[in-house]
């Protein structure tokens, strides 16, 4: 049906009627951004540009598409995030497929990508190691914006590694990256340890066990718990990663960790204790310190060269 055809058969669903129905249901359920969520889901279910929903609300929507949309809204009413309903999330310059074994990438994590690119843009064929790679969004975003870069992503979850490989292949980076199932650095080869990496990045589980009860249902019910918390004080992963990363970063290389709010001093202390220097912080768009980064030095007799 075209935008100029205003015929509306009895009981036929239209873009406008579906929007009204969905927004009311989402608002009654106390879901924020009800109109935006409904518009995104209707655009996908009906196969139309979101601008058309407002421009031509009288457009009739086929029964199968109406059913698909109502099923999507039913899932959202159970607090499933829009990105998981769609099966993908936009991050940096790409769209990444999600799986139940991966975190849903957040815009705050793009802070890691920005800092990594600032540090590596002048390096020839840099190498990057990503611990807890999940969807691969950090590693693939960094690799994709650097010349001749290569990377390795590891994750303890087989499902996450499979998802990351799929994303790499779909984005055309499959030849530049490798993904392995590994408990931290166990799958890193001796040759890779000898050569080292220019950058080690990680967005590890940093939410404390006590904080888990305060998470939104969108996070607590649908993100894998293993990727959210260490079931302790939130610093367990950093205690391991700081030591592991120091042994894997090249002289004059870097490490960047995403952190939770208020963790910057504790994580910086762990990095310094492991041997890193030149600790830096980077804030996200909300003004919260989101990354802790540091350098590794190469020490000769009587002096160190950064």
PDB file of C-alpha atoms in Angstrom:
ATOM      1  CA  UNK A   1       0.000   0.000   0.000  1.00  0.00           C
ATOM      2  CA  UNK A   2       1.396   3.408  -0.922  1.00  0.00           C
ATOM      3  CA  UNK A   3       1.467   6.487   1.230  1.00  0.00           C
ATOM      4  CA  UNK A   4      -1.184   8.109  -0.945  1.00  0.00           C
ATOM      5  CA  UNK A   5      -3.648   5.218  -0.571  1.00  0.00           C
ATOM      6  CA  UNK A   6      -5.736   5.891   2.528  1.00  0.00           C
ATOM      7  CA  UNK A   7      -8.006   2.849   2.293  1.00  0.00           C
ATOM      8  CA  UNK A   8      -8.109   1.025   5.609  1.00  0.00           C
ATOM      9  CA  UNK A   9      -9.996  -2.280   5.678  1.00  0.00           C
ATOM     10  CA  UNK A  10     -11.914  -3.032   8.851  1.00  0.00           C
ATOM     11  CA  UNK A  11      -9.664  -4.240  11.684  1.00  0.00           C
ATOM     12  CA  UNK A  12      -6.513  -3.861   9.558  1.00  0.00           C
ATOM     13  CA  UNK A  13      -3.473  -2.827  11.534  1.00  0.00           C
ATOM     14  CA  UNK A  14      -1.711   0.319  10.409  1.00  0.00           C
ATOM     15  CA  UNK A  15       1.649   1.785  11.297  1.00  0.00           C
ATOM     16  CA  UNK A  16      -0.112   4.373  13.438  1.00  0.00           C
ATOM     17  CA  UNK A  17      -2.412   1.962  15.258  1.00  0.00           C
ATOM     18  CA  UNK A  18       0.418  -0.425  16.033  1.00  0.00           C
ATOM     19  CA  UNK A  19       2.527   2.408  17.382  1.00  0.00           C
ATOM     20  CA  UNK A  20      -0.300   3.664  19.605  1.00  0.00           C
ATOM     21  CA  UNK A  21      -0.952   0.167  20.921  1.00  0.00           C
ATOM     22  CA  UNK A  22       2.709  -0.568  21.621  1.00  0.00           C
ATOM     23  CA  UNK A  23       3.617   2.763  23.212  1.00  0.00           C
ATOM     24  CA  UNK A  24       0.682   2.502  25.611  1.00  0.00           C
ATOM     25  CA  UNK A  25       1.658  -1.019  26.650  1.00  0.00           C
ATOM     26  CA  UNK A  26       5.315  -0.120  27.147  1.00  0.00           C
ATOM     27  CA  UNK A  27       4.492   2.990  29.152  1.00  0.00           C
ATOM     28  CA  UNK A  28       2.062   1.068  31.347  1.00  0.00           C
ATOM     29  CA  UNK A  29       4.896  -1.353  32.068  1.00  0.00           C
ATOM     30  CA  UNK A  30       7.127   1.525  33.178  1.00  0.00           C
ATOM     31  CA  UNK A  31       9.603   1.148  30.330  1.00  0.00           C
ATOM     32  CA  UNK A  32      11.584   4.276  29.503  1.00  0.00           C
ATOM     33  CA  UNK A  33      11.853   5.506  25.911  1.00  0.00           C
ATOM     34  CA  UNK A  34       8.669   3.644  25.013  1.00  0.00           C
ATOM     35  CA  UNK A  35       8.072   5.522  21.773  1.00  0.00           C
ATOM     36  CA  UNK A  36      11.643   5.127  20.550  1.00  0.00           C
ATOM     37  CA  UNK A  37      11.672   1.396  21.343  1.00  0.00           C
ATOM     38  CA  UNK A  38       8.346   0.869  19.583  1.00  0.00           C
ATOM     39  CA  UNK A  39       9.484   2.815  16.519  1.00  0.00           C
ATOM     40  CA  UNK A  40      12.722   0.841  16.182  1.00  0.00           C
ATOM     41  CA  UNK A  41      10.942  -2.500  16.523  1.00  0.00           C
ATOM     42  CA  UNK A  42       8.106  -1.547  14.160  1.00  0.00           C
ATOM     43  CA  UNK A  43      10.571  -0.346  11.553  1.00  0.00           C
ATOM     44  CA  UNK A  44      12.278  -3.733  11.670  1.00  0.00           C
ATOM     45  CA  UNK A  45       9.104  -5.840  11.773  1.00  0.00           C
ATOM     46  CA  UNK A  46       7.318  -3.931   9.011  1.00  0.00           C
ATOM     47  CA  UNK A  47      10.439  -3.492   6.894  1.00  0.00           C
ATOM     48  CA  UNK A  48      10.041   0.277   6.571  1.00  0.00           C
ATOM     49  CA  UNK A  49      12.230   3.248   7.338  1.00  0.00           C
ATOM     50  CA  UNK A  50      11.420   4.690  10.754  1.00  0.00           C
ATOM     51  CA  UNK A  51      10.636   8.083   9.208  1.00  0.00           C
ATOM     52  CA  UNK A  52       7.731   6.539   7.309  1.00  0.00           C
ATOM     53  CA  UNK A  53       5.965   5.586  10.533  1.00  0.00           C
ATOM     54  CA  UNK A  54       5.332   9.217  11.381  1.00  0.00           C
ATOM     55  CA  UNK A  55       4.876  10.373   7.786  1.00  0.00           C
ATOM     56  CA  UNK A  56       2.360   7.709   6.724  1.00  0.00           C
ATOM     57  CA  UNK A  57       0.699   6.311   9.883  1.00  0.00           C
ATOM     58  CA  UNK A  58      -2.278   5.134   7.812  1.00  0.00           C
ATOM     59  CA  UNK A  59      -0.162   2.595   5.907  1.00  0.00           C
ATOM     60  CA  UNK A  60      -1.552  -0.906   6.380  1.00  0.00           C
ATOM     61  CA  UNK A  61       0.776  -3.516   7.855  1.00  0.00           C
ATOM     62  CA  UNK A  62       0.410  -7.120   6.695  1.00  0.00           C
ATOM     63  CA  UNK A  63      -0.850  -9.625   9.243  1.00  0.00           C
ATOM     64  CA  UNK A  64       2.405 -11.568   9.466  1.00  0.00           C
ATOM     65  CA  UNK A  65       4.370  -8.364  10.066  1.00  0.00           C
ATOM     66  CA  UNK A  66       1.841  -7.169  12.645  1.00  0.00           C
ATOM     67  CA  UNK A  67       2.185 -10.495  14.462  1.00  0.00           C
ATOM     68  CA  UNK A  68       5.969 -10.242  14.365  1.00  0.00           C
ATOM     69  CA  UNK A  69       5.830  -6.741  15.830  1.00  0.00           C
ATOM     70  CA  UNK A  70       3.446  -7.722  18.612  1.00  0.00           C
ATOM     71  CA  UNK A  71       5.722 -10.652  19.486  1.00  0.00           C
ATOM     72  CA  UNK A  72       8.629  -8.215  19.679  1.00  0.00           C
ATOM     73  CA  UNK A  73       6.676  -5.928  22.012  1.00  0.00           C
ATOM     74  CA  UNK A  74       5.754  -8.912  24.193  1.00  0.00           C
ATOM     75  CA  UNK A  75       9.466  -9.657  24.556  1.00  0.00           C
ATOM     76  CA  UNK A  76      10.217  -6.021  25.374  1.00  0.00           C
ATOM     77  CA  UNK A  77       7.497  -6.067  28.030  1.00  0.00           C
ATOM     78  CA  UNK A  78       9.511  -8.838  29.686  1.00  0.00           C
ATOM     79  CA  UNK A  79      12.391  -6.320  29.717  1.00  0.00           C
ATOM     80  CA  UNK A  80      14.412  -7.965  26.961  1.00  0.00           C
ATOM     81  CA  UNK A  81      16.565  -5.187  25.432  1.00  0.00           C
ATOM     82  CA  UNK A  82      15.712  -3.933  21.954  1.00  0.00           C
ATOM     83  CA  UNK A  83      19.165  -4.910  20.725  1.00  0.00           C
ATOM     84  CA  UNK A  84      18.677  -8.523  21.796  1.00  0.00           C
ATOM     85  CA  UNK A  85      15.252  -8.645  20.180  1.00  0.00           C
ATOM     86  CA  UNK A  86      16.828  -7.428  16.950  1.00  0.00           C
ATOM     87  CA  UNK A  87      19.826  -9.709  17.464  1.00  0.00           C
ATOM     88  CA  UNK A  88      22.392  -6.993  16.885  1.00  0.00           C
ATOM     89  CA  UNK A  89      23.870  -3.808  18.316  1.00  0.00           C
ATOM     90  CA  UNK A  90      25.484  -0.841  16.598  1.00  0.00           C
ATOM     91  CA  UNK A  91      28.915  -0.100  18.077  1.00  0.00           C
ATOM     92  CA  UNK A  92      31.581   2.283  16.794  1.00  0.00           C
ATOM     93  CA  UNK A  93      31.297   2.034  12.985  1.00  0.00           C
ATOM     94  CA  UNK A  94      29.687  -1.391  12.671  1.00  0.00           C
ATOM     95  CA  UNK A  95      26.725  -3.531  13.640  1.00  0.00           C
ATOM     96  CA  UNK A  96      27.573  -6.585  15.737  1.00  0.00           C
ATOM     97  CA  UNK A  97      25.516  -9.727  16.090  1.00  0.00           C
ATOM     98  CA  UNK A  98      24.753 -10.775  19.653  1.00  0.00           C
ATOM     99  CA  UNK A  99      24.382 -14.147  21.289  1.00  0.00           C
ATOM    100  CA  UNK A 100      23.151 -15.196  24.743  1.00  0.00           C
ATOM    101  CA  UNK A 101      26.807 -15.793  25.694  1.00  0.00           C
ATOM    102  CA  UNK A 102      27.935 -12.224  24.945  1.00  0.00           C
ATOM    103  CA  UNK A 103      27.488  -8.902  26.640  1.00  0.00           C
ATOM    104  CA  UNK A 104      25.352  -6.363  24.847  1.00  0.00           C
ATOM    105  CA  UNK A 105      27.995  -3.738  23.896  1.00  0.00           C
ATOM    106  CA  UNK A 106      27.420  -0.317  25.483  1.00  0.00           C
ATOM    107  CA  UNK A 107      28.347   3.036  23.949  1.00  0.00           C
ATOM    108  CA  UNK A 108      30.523   3.732  27.013  1.00  0.00           C
ATOM    109  CA  UNK A 109      32.885   0.993  25.844  1.00  0.00           C
ATOM    110  CA  UNK A 110      33.693   2.999  22.721  1.00  0.00           C
ATOM    111  CA  UNK A 111      35.966   5.004  25.034  1.00  0.00           C
ATOM    112  CA  UNK A 112      38.413   2.075  24.852  1.00  0.00           C
ATOM    113  CA  UNK A 113      38.390   2.181  21.062  1.00  0.00           C
ATOM    114  CA  UNK A 114      39.046   5.925  20.981  1.00  0.00           C
ATOM    115  CA  UNK A 115      42.019   5.660  23.326  1.00  0.00           C
ATOM    116  CA  UNK A 116      43.447   2.630  21.522  1.00  0.00           C
ATOM    117  CA  UNK A 117      43.339   4.408  18.179  1.00  0.00           C
ATOM    118  CA  UNK A 118      44.961   7.515  19.649  1.00  0.00           C
ATOM    119  CA  UNK A 119      47.893   5.417  20.813  1.00  0.00           C
ATOM    120  CA  UNK A 120      48.277   3.048  17.878  1.00  0.00           C
ATOM    121  CA  UNK A 121      47.494   5.170  14.814  1.00  0.00           C
ATOM    122  CA  UNK A 122      51.187   5.830  14.045  1.00  0.00           C
ATOM    123  CA  UNK A 123      52.358   2.230  14.542  1.00  0.00           C
ATOM    124  CA  UNK A 124      53.107  -0.002  11.613  1.00  0.00           C
ATOM    125  CA  UNK A 125      51.025  -3.218  11.618  1.00  0.00           C
ATOM    126  CA  UNK A 126      50.114  -3.105  15.331  1.00  0.00           C
ATOM    127  CA  UNK A 127      48.980  -6.226  17.165  1.00  0.00           C
ATOM    128  CA  UNK A 128      46.126  -6.270  19.679  1.00  0.00           C
ATOM    129  CA  UNK A 129      45.065  -8.868  22.258  1.00  0.00           C
ATOM    130  CA  UNK A 130      41.521  -8.690  23.644  1.00  0.00           C
ATOM    131  CA  UNK A 131      40.689 -10.624  26.826  1.00  0.00           C
ATOM    132  CA  UNK A 132      37.013 -11.548  27.249  1.00  0.00           C
ATOM    133  CA  UNK A 133      36.271 -10.594  23.662  1.00  0.00           C
ATOM    134  CA  UNK A 134      32.535 -11.370  23.684  1.00  0.00           C
ATOM    135  CA  UNK A 135      31.084 -10.165  20.372  1.00  0.00           C
ATOM    136  CA  UNK A 136      34.562  -9.048  19.329  1.00  0.00           C
ATOM    137  CA  UNK A 137      33.332  -5.450  19.176  1.00  0.00           C
ATOM    138  CA  UNK A 138      36.406  -3.907  20.822  1.00  0.00           C
ATOM    139  CA  UNK A 139      38.993  -5.867  18.875  1.00  0.00           C
ATOM    140  CA  UNK A 140      37.232  -5.586  15.516  1.00  0.00           C
ATOM    141  CA  UNK A 141      36.549  -1.870  15.936  1.00  0.00           C
ATOM    142  CA  UNK A 142      40.219  -1.200  16.729  1.00  0.00           C
ATOM    143  CA  UNK A 143      41.574  -3.469  13.990  1.00  0.00           C
ATOM    144  CA  UNK A 144      39.197  -2.020  11.434  1.00  0.00           C
ATOM    145  CA  UNK A 145      40.486   1.526  11.876  1.00  0.00           C
ATOM    146  CA  UNK A 146      44.218   0.734  11.752  1.00  0.00           C
ATOM    147  CA  UNK A 147      46.502   0.005   8.823  1.00  0.00           C
ATOM    148  CA  UNK A 148      47.648  -3.640   8.581  1.00  0.00           C
ATOM    149  CA  UNK A 149      46.611  -4.366  12.151  1.00  0.00           C
ATOM    150  CA  UNK A 150      46.148  -7.903  13.437  1.00  0.00           C
ATOM    151  CA  UNK A 151      44.517  -9.207  16.565  1.00  0.00           C
ATOM    152  CA  UNK A 152      43.719 -12.092  18.861  1.00  0.00           C
ATOM    153  CA  UNK A 153      40.533 -12.323  20.891  1.00  0.00           C
ATOM    154  CA  UNK A 154      40.048 -14.863  23.671  1.00  0.00           C
ATOM    155  CA  UNK A 155      37.010 -15.755  25.741  1.00  0.00           C
ATOM    156  CA  UNK A 156      36.178 -18.571  28.117  1.00  0.00           C
ATOM    157  CA  UNK A 157      32.795 -19.025  26.414  1.00  0.00           C
ATOM    158  CA  UNK A 158      32.634 -21.118  23.256  1.00  0.00           C
ATOM    159  CA  UNK A 159      29.406 -19.381  22.288  1.00  0.00           C
ATOM    160  CA  UNK A 160      31.028 -15.960  22.580  1.00  0.00           C
ATOM    161  CA  UNK A 161      33.995 -17.039  20.452  1.00  0.00           C
ATOM    162  CA  UNK A 162      31.653 -18.401  17.787  1.00  0.00           C
ATOM    163  CA  UNK A 163      29.750 -15.095  17.766  1.00  0.00           C
ATOM    164  CA  UNK A 164      32.977 -13.076  17.491  1.00  0.00           C
ATOM    165  CA  UNK A 165      34.170 -15.191  14.568  1.00  0.00           C
ATOM    166  CA  UNK A 166      30.867 -14.641  12.793  1.00  0.00           C
ATOM    167  CA  UNK A 167      31.124 -10.897  13.297  1.00  0.00           C
ATOM    168  CA  UNK A 168      34.704 -10.864  12.018  1.00  0.00           C
ATOM    169  CA  UNK A 169      33.747 -12.762   8.874  1.00  0.00           C
ATOM    170  CA  UNK A 170      30.706 -10.605   8.173  1.00  0.00           C
ATOM    171  CA  UNK A 171      32.730  -7.414   8.579  1.00  0.00           C
ATOM    172  CA  UNK A 172      35.507  -8.715   6.329  1.00  0.00           C
ATOM    173  CA  UNK A 173      38.166  -8.872   9.058  1.00  0.00           C
ATOM    174  CA  UNK A 174      38.411 -12.660   9.294  1.00  0.00           C
ATOM    175  CA  UNK A 175      41.886 -12.650   7.782  1.00  0.00           C
ATOM    176  CA  UNK A 176      43.215 -10.144  10.315  1.00  0.00           C
ATOM    177  CA  UNK A 177      41.996 -11.671  13.564  1.00  0.00           C
ATOM    178  CA  UNK A 178      41.858 -14.987  15.349  1.00  0.00           C
ATOM    179  CA  UNK A 179      39.568 -16.030  18.184  1.00  0.00           C
ATOM    180  CA  UNK A 180      40.222 -18.797  20.696  1.00  0.00           C
ATOM    181  CA  UNK A 181      38.457 -20.313  23.673  1.00  0.00           C
ATOM    182  CA  UNK A 182      40.732 -19.662  26.637  1.00  0.00           C
ATOM    183  CA  UNK A 183      40.761 -19.075  30.369  1.00  0.00           C
ATOM    184  CA  UNK A 184      42.693 -15.807  30.261  1.00  0.00           C
ATOM    185  CA  UNK A 185      46.098 -16.419  28.588  1.00  0.00           C
ATOM    186  CA  UNK A 186      46.135 -20.211  28.490  1.00  0.00           C
ATOM    187  CA  UNK A 187      45.644 -20.314  24.700  1.00  0.00           C
ATOM    188  CA  UNK A 188      48.325 -17.718  23.937  1.00  0.00           C
ATOM    189  CA  UNK A 189      51.183 -19.514  22.167  1.00  0.00           C
ATOM    190  CA  UNK A 190      54.845 -19.382  23.141  1.00  0.00           C
ATOM    191  CA  UNK A 191      55.651 -17.616  19.884  1.00  0.00           C
ATOM    192  CA  UNK A 192      53.021 -14.944  20.597  1.00  0.00           C
ATOM    193  CA  UNK A 193      54.421 -14.461  24.097  1.00  0.00           C
ATOM    194  CA  UNK A 194      57.912 -13.993  22.699  1.00  0.00           C
ATOM    195  CA  UNK A 195      56.818 -11.455  20.087  1.00  0.00           C
ATOM    196  CA  UNK A 196      54.388  -9.697  22.399  1.00  0.00           C
ATOM    197  CA  UNK A 197      51.468  -7.412  21.566  1.00  0.00           C
ATOM    198  CA  UNK A 198      51.390  -3.665  21.029  1.00  0.00           C
ATOM    199  CA  UNK A 199      48.171  -3.412  23.000  1.00  0.00           C
ATOM    200  CA  UNK A 200      46.208  -5.534  25.453  1.00  0.00           C
ATOM    201  CA  UNK A 201      42.591  -4.513  26.045  1.00  0.00           C
ATOM    202  CA  UNK A 202      39.828  -5.940  28.172  1.00  0.00           C
ATOM    203  CA  UNK A 203      36.331  -5.235  29.385  1.00  0.00           C
ATOM    204  CA  UNK A 204      36.310  -7.825  32.185  1.00  0.00           C
ATOM    205  CA  UNK A 205      33.575  -8.652  34.719  1.00  0.00           C
ATOM    206  CA  UNK A 206      33.838  -5.775  37.194  1.00  0.00           C
ATOM    207  CA  UNK A 207      30.449  -5.549  38.897  1.00  0.00           C
ATOM    208  CA  UNK A 208      30.540  -6.559  42.552  1.00  0.00           C
ATOM    209  CA  UNK A 209      28.298  -9.326  43.837  1.00  0.00           C
ATOM    210  CA  UNK A 210      26.384  -6.809  45.974  1.00  0.00           C
ATOM    211  CA  UNK A 211      25.811  -4.507  42.983  1.00  0.00           C
ATOM    212  CA  UNK A 212      24.216  -7.264  40.916  1.00  0.00           C
ATOM    213  CA  UNK A 213      20.908  -6.792  42.744  1.00  0.00           C
ATOM    214  CA  UNK A 214      20.773  -3.166  41.610  1.00  0.00           C
ATOM    215  CA  UNK A 215      21.137  -3.830  37.884  1.00  0.00           C
ATOM    216  CA  UNK A 216      18.257  -3.209  35.527  1.00  0.00           C
ATOM    217  CA  UNK A 217      16.339  -6.302  34.364  1.00  0.00           C
ATOM    218  CA  UNK A 218      17.640  -5.648  30.854  1.00  0.00           C
ATOM    219  CA  UNK A 219      21.139  -6.382  32.134  1.00  0.00           C
ATOM    220  CA  UNK A 220      20.640  -8.863  34.975  1.00  0.00           C
ATOM    221  CA  UNK A 221      18.250 -11.120  33.057  1.00  0.00           C
ATOM    222  CA  UNK A 222      19.819 -11.066  29.617  1.00  0.00           C
ATOM    223  CA  UNK A 223      23.577 -10.434  29.892  1.00  0.00           C
ATOM    224  CA  UNK A 224      25.605 -13.510  30.919  1.00  0.00           C
ATOM    225  CA  UNK A 225      26.385 -13.308  34.626  1.00  0.00           C
ATOM    226  CA  UNK A 226      29.895 -14.658  34.037  1.00  0.00           C
ATOM    227  CA  UNK A 227      30.679 -11.564  31.950  1.00  0.00           C
ATOM    228  CA  UNK A 228      29.239  -9.158  34.512  1.00  0.00           C
ATOM    229  CA  UNK A 229      30.634 -10.076  37.924  1.00  0.00           C
ATOM    230  CA  UNK A 230      33.495 -11.896  39.609  1.00  0.00           C
ATOM    231  CA  UNK A 231      31.092 -12.729  42.467  1.00  0.00           C
ATOM    232  CA  UNK A 232      33.362 -10.725  44.741  1.00  0.00           C
ATOM    233  CA  UNK A 233      34.649  -7.170  45.009  1.00  0.00           C
ATOM    234  CA  UNK A 234      34.744  -6.538  41.252  1.00  0.00           C
ATOM    235  CA  UNK A 235      38.548  -6.454  41.114  1.00  0.00           C
ATOM    236  CA  UNK A 236      39.285 -10.148  40.731  1.00  0.00           C
ATOM    237  CA  UNK A 237      39.795 -10.023  36.968  1.00  0.00           C
ATOM    238  CA  UNK A 238      42.131  -7.019  37.221  1.00  0.00           C
ATOM    239  CA  UNK A 239      44.344  -8.807  39.738  1.00  0.00           C
ATOM    240  CA  UNK A 240      44.918 -11.516  37.146  1.00  0.00           C
ATOM    241  CA  UNK A 241      44.933  -9.325  34.051  1.00  0.00           C
ATOM    242  CA  UNK A 242      47.469  -6.821  35.340  1.00  0.00           C
ATOM    243  CA  UNK A 243      50.098  -9.523  35.815  1.00  0.00           C
ATOM    244  CA  UNK A 244      49.191 -11.443  32.673  1.00  0.00           C
ATOM    245  CA  UNK A 245      49.136  -8.336  30.481  1.00  0.00           C
ATOM    246  CA  UNK A 246      52.568  -7.195  31.660  1.00  0.00           C
ATOM    247  CA  UNK A 247      54.058 -10.432  30.408  1.00  0.00           C
ATOM    248  CA  UNK A 248      52.337 -10.135  27.032  1.00  0.00           C
ATOM    249  CA  UNK A 249      52.757  -6.466  26.135  1.00  0.00           C
ATOM    250  CA  UNK A 250      55.782  -5.486  24.067  1.00  0.00           C
ATOM    251  CA  UNK A 251      58.300  -3.021  25.466  1.00  0.00           C
ATOM    252  CA  UNK A 252      56.750   0.396  24.806  1.00  0.00           C
ATOM    253  CA  UNK A 253      53.337  -1.266  24.498  1.00  0.00           C
ATOM    254  CA  UNK A 254      50.110  -0.408  26.263  1.00  0.00           C
ATOM    255  CA  UNK A 255      47.238  -1.851  28.262  1.00  0.00           C
ATOM    256  CA  UNK A 256      43.676  -0.491  28.464  1.00  0.00           C
ATOM    257  CA  UNK A 257      41.022  -1.814  30.840  1.00  0.00           C
ATOM    258  CA  UNK A 258      37.400  -0.770  31.048  1.00  0.00           C
ATOM    259  CA  UNK A 259      36.349  -0.237  34.659  1.00  0.00           C
ATOM    260  CA  UNK A 260      33.267   0.372  36.744  1.00  0.00           C
ATOM    261  CA  UNK A 261      32.508   3.691  38.382  1.00  0.00           C
ATOM    262  CA  UNK A 262      34.925   4.475  41.207  1.00  0.00           C
ATOM    263  CA  UNK A 263      37.381   1.660  40.442  1.00  0.00           C
ATOM    264  CA  UNK A 264      40.088   3.765  38.799  1.00  0.00           C
ATOM    265  CA  UNK A 265      42.436   4.107  41.782  1.00  0.00           C
ATOM    266  CA  UNK A 266      42.308   0.441  42.717  1.00  0.00           C
ATOM    267  CA  UNK A 267      42.918  -0.725  39.140  1.00  0.00           C
ATOM    268  CA  UNK A 268      45.703   1.819  38.633  1.00  0.00           C
ATOM    269  CA  UNK A 269      47.405   0.520  41.751  1.00  0.00           C
ATOM    270  CA  UNK A 270      47.272  -3.042  40.417  1.00  0.00           C
ATOM    271  CA  UNK A 271      48.809  -1.960  37.116  1.00  0.00           C
ATOM    272  CA  UNK A 272      51.651  -0.138  38.834  1.00  0.00           C
ATOM    273  CA  UNK A 273      52.297  -3.103  41.114  1.00  0.00           C
ATOM    274  CA  UNK A 274      52.521  -5.299  37.999  1.00  0.00           C
ATOM    275  CA  UNK A 275      55.209  -3.004  36.540  1.00  0.00           C
ATOM    276  CA  UNK A 276      53.298  -0.595  34.294  1.00  0.00           C
ATOM    277  CA  UNK A 277      53.948   3.147  34.321  1.00  0.00           C
ATOM    278  CA  UNK A 278      52.337   6.329  33.028  1.00  0.00           C
ATOM    279  CA  UNK A 279      48.796   5.528  34.170  1.00  0.00           C
ATOM    280  CA  UNK A 280      46.106   7.484  32.328  1.00  0.00           C
ATOM    281  CA  UNK A 281      42.352   7.770  32.714  1.00  0.00           C
ATOM    282  CA  UNK A 282      39.735   8.399  30.041  1.00  0.00           C
ATOM    283  CA  UNK A 283      36.163   9.530  30.761  1.00  0.00           C
ATOM    284  CA  UNK A 284      33.088   8.437  28.845  1.00  0.00           C
ATOM    285  CA  UNK A 285      30.477  10.850  27.482  1.00  0.00           C
ATOM    286  CA  UNK A 286      28.796  10.921  30.876  1.00  0.00           C
ATOM    287  CA  UNK A 287      31.942  12.224  32.554  1.00  0.00           C
ATOM    288  CA  UNK A 288      32.626   8.930  34.366  1.00  0.00           C
ATOM    289  CA  UNK A 289      36.138   7.490  34.287  1.00  0.00           C
ATOM    290  CA  UNK A 290      35.591   4.481  32.048  1.00  0.00           C
ATOM    291  CA  UNK A 291      39.144   3.367  31.183  1.00  0.00           C
ATOM    292  CA  UNK A 292      42.416   2.941  32.996  1.00  0.00           C
ATOM    293  CA  UNK A 293      45.450   2.686  30.715  1.00  0.00           C
ATOM    294  CA  UNK A 294      49.186   2.365  31.230  1.00  0.00           C
ATOM    295  CA  UNK A 295      52.488   1.839  29.407  1.00  0.00           C
ATOM    296  CA  UNK A 296      55.227  -0.730  29.623  1.00  0.00           C
ATOM    297  CA  UNK A 297      58.852   0.371  29.650  1.00  0.00           C
ATOM    298  CA  UNK A 298      61.951  -1.319  28.339  1.00  0.00           C
ATOM    299  CA  UNK A 299      64.705  -1.076  30.899  1.00  0.00           C
ATOM    300  CA  UNK A 300      68.385  -1.013  29.981  1.00  0.00           C
ATOM    301  CA  UNK A 301      71.330  -0.542  32.337  1.00  0.00           C
ATOM    302  CA  UNK A 302      70.636   2.473  34.496  1.00  0.00           C
ATOM    303  CA  UNK A 303      67.735   3.838  32.467  1.00  0.00           C
ATOM    304  CA  UNK A 304      64.329   3.003  31.012  1.00  0.00           C
ATOM    305  CA  UNK A 305      63.160   3.790  27.513  1.00  0.00           C
ATOM    306  CA  UNK A 306      59.427   4.266  26.953  1.00  0.00           C
TER     307      UNK A 306
END
